[in-house]
């Protein structure tokens, strides 16, 4: 949908006033932004049956006040037993969905926004059956989304904070989310405290505490009031809502202490909220959101069972509330805040900073006009799921690059660079599918790509200014970046700018999960993301053979693979560790090309021979291992232009031991050629596809068994890269060093990328499994010099 909606349907429910309050905020924003839009409401509980609202509210109040242990048990079961949560959601979804069906047919909305989880379940049920082809959004007005709130077929869920995102992903890994400003009416906003107190008839001087526990006024309201009155608070205002019994009891107490101000249902809640120094509540729903929107700190006291405690914990984790487990804790907290006004001001500033970061709710409602339908998850191909299954804490499957730039504009500050890169990411990332999909890995099921509606630049772009010219500082920054795992609650890629002020040197570090694509896909997307003159999308690869020709090629390749022995014997590989060492070097690309031409071999053969020579020089006294098996990814010609991995590994045994450089080169060239004959790359790709057809647990077990040191001892990727020069913010991009991941028990990975006038080489090692990376880089340089100086004529014996 790209035009403003003409008919907006709000799905809410009256169980307390929180869900309706959120719906009113959506309606207010919609009427302001889309004046011609007709807004209608439906109460999901009333739709489910005339007896349902009263019954559900009675059950809810009874559970909270009399049997909180039962509510806690139910809430915990939703999280711990997915079958139970799924069963409940399907039951409620079918119940509500069948009742929604005729109403939707009559009203024909072109945008639906739900603020009540059971209504969202009904919309999800209808979407699953192909009965809803209009955008659907859900506004989760609790701080803690739970499995009843979140659904995979809803196009967008708005949550209240970054840690709320993680909870929503845990509740339903295949769902789509974004962080929202507090979804409250604009009446709730930061305003002058003194003016608000005058409007409410409260004294301007002194400290005012507001206690509000929703329209039902249940929970520990009286204990909270008594706890506050044990401090030097000047006024304790209690909003009792529709709870007449609570109002009557508190009025009796107010006769003994004039500081207590109990009130029944009031309409000007924004004024009372803005008049308070602190707001006390016990559930974290609408009341807490309204307090935050007014810029007031929140204290959560004796949170109600289930979602109330979950809300309190997430708000406290986000720094937006303080949790008080009981009345005595509330008294102690208020004593501290009264004694330390600076701490109270700091808490208020954290709330205001949160409001600034999340923006305006009206703007986020307006963005729903651009919501696409449907925005559904898609399963990973077997080749891409491969790298999810072999991923672990010890061997994370993250591929990356180090981009070295030279700038003539020393006046360009780090802030200028961040603004420039951030602007490019904001404008170009939406056109690069690789960059706006999140990885979902539900246990026991095939991983999914979940589309992400908007890219948050700070989630993906960071920077570091070097304090000294010491290379060890730069090495530490790079090591920390490439060894830190990518987060799964956002698209798995990251960019870091490293700059030494006052110099021409600028470095951009990039990493992404290997499931997103191989080195070629990453390089292509990276160029299109940040270069000054982004290249056109790569042309589709030449079509692979089809029909009988393809079948024959794959069959020959399978027979050839079957004849391949296990990797050459080596000493015990040991166990992988999480430590990594990196080394970089570069060779003149024209000299690499000329040297390969003089010896009548490909550049890939030349570079593999250099690695074999360097490995020999690293351990010249080796008399046991005569070769090392390298897994070398080669194109299969089956790429479809989409992101993902479109290469398959072939095994090449690199000859070790004493040998003249030219002889080693000839041997490597012959072995590389044999590895690509008889359709081996296509056969390897066919094996990966076949494995992907297995049930997920079997697929995961199979790929972990094969992607390990028993079958190869090194990973080597040689990429064609780019011939034309490129620039970023006017700075020449002169070298790109690839960074490859390792495999289980494999301690060496070498990436080689031809870029303009240089061939960049990146070495990754596990120091617990392989010798020093810097020494290997030195030996590679010397090996190239020796081979370049070797006579190309004749054959060494």
Coordinates of N, CA and C in Angstrom, one line a residue, residues 372-444:
X372 N 3.8 -3.1 3.2 CA 3.6 -4.0 2.1 C 3.0 -5.3 2.5
X373 N 2.2 -5.8 1.7 CA 1.4 -7.0 2.0 C 1.6 -8.0 0.8
X374 N 1.9 -9.3 1.2 CA 2.3 -9.7 2.5 C 3.8 -9.6 2.6
X375 N 4.3 -9.6 3.9 CA 5.7 -9.5 4.1 C 6.0 -10.8 4.9
X376 N 6.2 -11.9 4.2 CA 6.2 -13.2 4.9 C 7.6 -13.7 4.9
X377 N 7.9 -14.5 5.9 CA 9.2 -15.2 6.0 C 9.4 -16.2 4.8
X378 N 10.6 -16.5 4.5 CA 10.9 -17.5 3.5 C 12.0 -18.4 4.0
X379 N 11.9 -19.7 3.7 CA 12.8 -20.7 4.2 C 14.2 -20.5 3.5
X380 N 15.3 -20.8 4.3 CA 16.6 -20.7 3.7 C 16.8 -21.9 2.7
X381 N 17.5 -21.7 1.6 CA 17.9 -22.8 0.8 C 18.9 -23.7 1.6
X382 N 19.0 -24.9 1.1 CA 19.9 -25.8 1.8 C 21.3 -25.3 1.9
X383 N 21.8 -24.7 0.8 CA 23.2 -24.2 0.8 C 23.4 -23.1 1.8
X384 N 22.3 -22.3 2.1 CA 22.5 -21.2 3.1 C 22.3 -21.7 4.5
X385 N 21.3 -22.7 4.7 CA 21.1 -23.2 6.0 C 22.3 -24.0 6.5
X386 N 23.1 -24.5 5.5 CA 24.3 -25.2 5.9 C 25.1 -24.4 6.9
X387 N 25.3 -23.1 6.6 CA 26.2 -22.2 7.4 C 25.5 -21.8 8.7
X388 N 24.2 -22.0 8.8 CA 23.5 -21.8 10.1 C 23.8 -23.0 11.0
X389 N 23.7 -24.2 10.4 CA 23.9 -25.4 11.2 C 25.3 -25.6 11.7
X390 N 26.3 -25.2 11.0 CA 27.7 -25.4 11.4 C 28.2 -24.2 12.3
X391 N 27.3 -23.2 12.4 CA 27.6 -22.0 13.3 C 27.7 -22.4 14.7
X392 N 28.7 -21.9 15.5 CA 28.7 -22.2 16.9 C 29.6 -21.1 17.6
X393 N 29.6 -21.1 18.9 CA 30.3 -20.0 19.6 C 31.8 -20.1 19.3
X394 N 32.3 -21.4 19.1 CA 33.8 -21.5 18.8 C 34.1 -21.2 17.3
X395 N 33.2 -21.5 16.4 CA 33.4 -21.3 15.0 C 32.3 -20.6 14.4
X396 N 32.1 -19.3 14.7 CA 31.0 -18.5 14.1 C 31.2 -18.3 12.6
X397 N 30.1 -18.5 11.9 CA 30.2 -18.4 10.4 C 29.9 -16.9 10.0
X398 N 30.9 -16.1 10.2 CA 30.9 -14.7 9.8 C 32.0 -14.4 8.8
X399 N 31.5 -13.9 7.6 CA 32.5 -13.6 6.6 C 32.6 -12.0 6.5
X400 N 33.7 -11.5 6.1 CA 33.9 -10.1 6.2 C 34.9 -9.5 5.3
X401 N 35.3 -8.3 5.5 CA 36.3 -7.6 4.7 C 36.8 -6.4 5.4
X402 N 38.1 -6.1 5.1 CA 38.8 -4.9 5.6 C 39.0 -4.0 4.4
X403 N 38.4 -2.9 4.3 CA 38.5 -1.9 3.2 C 39.5 -0.8 3.6
X404 N 40.6 -0.7 2.9 CA 41.6 0.4 3.2 C 41.4 1.5 2.2
X405 N 41.2 2.7 2.8 CA 41.0 3.9 1.9 C 42.1 4.9 2.2
X406 N 42.3 5.8 1.2 CA 43.2 6.9 1.4 C 42.4 8.2 1.0
X407 N 42.4 9.1 1.9 CA 41.6 10.3 1.6 C 42.6 11.5 1.6
X408 N 42.2 12.5 0.8 CA 43.0 13.7 0.7 C 42.4 14.8 1.5
X409 N 41.2 14.5 2.1 CA 40.4 15.5 2.9 C 40.6 15.2 4.4
X410 N 41.7 15.8 4.9 CA 41.9 15.5 6.4 C 40.9 16.3 7.2
X411 N 40.2 17.3 6.7 CA 39.3 18.0 7.5 C 38.0 17.3 7.7
X412 N 37.8 16.2 7.0 CA 36.6 15.4 7.2 C 36.7 14.6 8.5
X413 N 35.8 14.9 9.5 CA 35.9 14.3 10.8 C 35.2 13.0 10.8
X414 N 35.4 12.3 11.9 CA 34.7 11.0 12.1 C 33.2 11.2 12.1
X415 N 32.7 12.2 12.7 CA 31.3 12.5 12.6 C 30.8 12.7 11.2
X416 N 31.6 13.4 10.3 CA 31.3 13.5 8.9 C 31.2 12.2 8.2
X417 N 32.2 11.3 8.5 CA 32.2 10.0 7.9 C 30.9 9.2 8.3
X418 N 30.6 9.2 9.6 CA 29.4 8.5 10.1 C 28.2 9.0 9.5
X419 N 28.0 10.4 9.3 CA 26.9 10.9 8.7 C 26.8 10.5 7.3
X420 N 27.9 10.5 6.6 CA 27.9 10.1 5.2 C 27.5 8.6 5.0
X421 N 28.2 7.7 5.8 CA 27.8 6.3 5.7 C 26.4 6.0 6.1
X422 N 26.0 6.7 7.2 CA 24.6 6.5 7.7 C 23.6 6.9 6.7
X423 N 23.9 8.0 6.0 CA 22.9 8.4 4.9 C 22.8 7.4 3.8
X424 N 24.0 6.8 3.4 CA 24.0 5.8 2.3 C 23.2 4.6 2.8
X425 N 23.5 4.1 4.0 CA 22.8 2.9 4.5 C 21.3 3.2 4.5
X426 N 20.8 4.3 5.0 CA 19.4 4.6 5.1 C 18.8 4.6 3.7
X427 N 19.5 5.2 2.7 CA 18.8 5.3 1.4 C 19.0 4.1 0.5
X428 N 20.1 3.4 0.7 CA 20.4 2.3 -0.3 C 20.0 0.9 0.3
X429 N 20.1 0.7 1.6 CA 19.8 -0.6 2.1 C 18.5 -1.2 1.7
X430 N 17.4 -0.4 1.7 CA 16.1 -0.9 1.3 C 16.1 -1.6 -0.1
X431 N 17.0 -1.2 -0.9 CA 17.1 -1.8 -2.3 C 18.0 -3.1 -2.4
X432 N 18.6 -3.4 -1.2 CA 19.5 -4.6 -1.2 C 18.9 -5.6 -0.3
X433 N 18.3 -6.7 -0.9 CA 17.6 -7.7 0.0 C 18.5 -8.3 1.0
X434 N 19.8 -8.5 0.7 CA 20.7 -9.1 1.6 C 20.8 -8.4 3.0
X435 N 20.4 -7.1 3.0 CA 20.6 -6.2 4.1 C 19.4 -6.0 5.0
X436 N 18.2 -6.4 4.5 CA 17.0 -6.2 5.3 C 16.2 -7.5 5.6
X437 N 17.0 -8.6 5.9 CA 16.4 -9.8 6.3 C 17.0 -10.3 7.6
X438 N 16.2 -10.7 8.5 CA 16.7 -11.2 9.8 C 16.7 -12.7 9.8
X439 N 17.6 -13.3 10.5 CA 17.7 -14.8 10.5 C 16.9 -15.3 11.7
X440 N 16.0 -16.2 11.4 CA 15.2 -16.9 12.5 C 15.6 -18.4 12.5
X441 N 15.9 -18.9 13.6 CA 16.3 -20.3 13.7 C 15.4 -21.0 14.8
X442 N 14.1 -21.3 14.5 CA 13.3 -22.0 15.4 C 13.8 -23.4 15.6
X443 N 13.9 -23.8 16.9 CA 14.4 -25.2 17.2 C 13.7 -26.3 16.4
X444 N 14.5 -27.1 15.8 CA 13.9 -28.3 15.1 C 13.3 -28.0 13.7

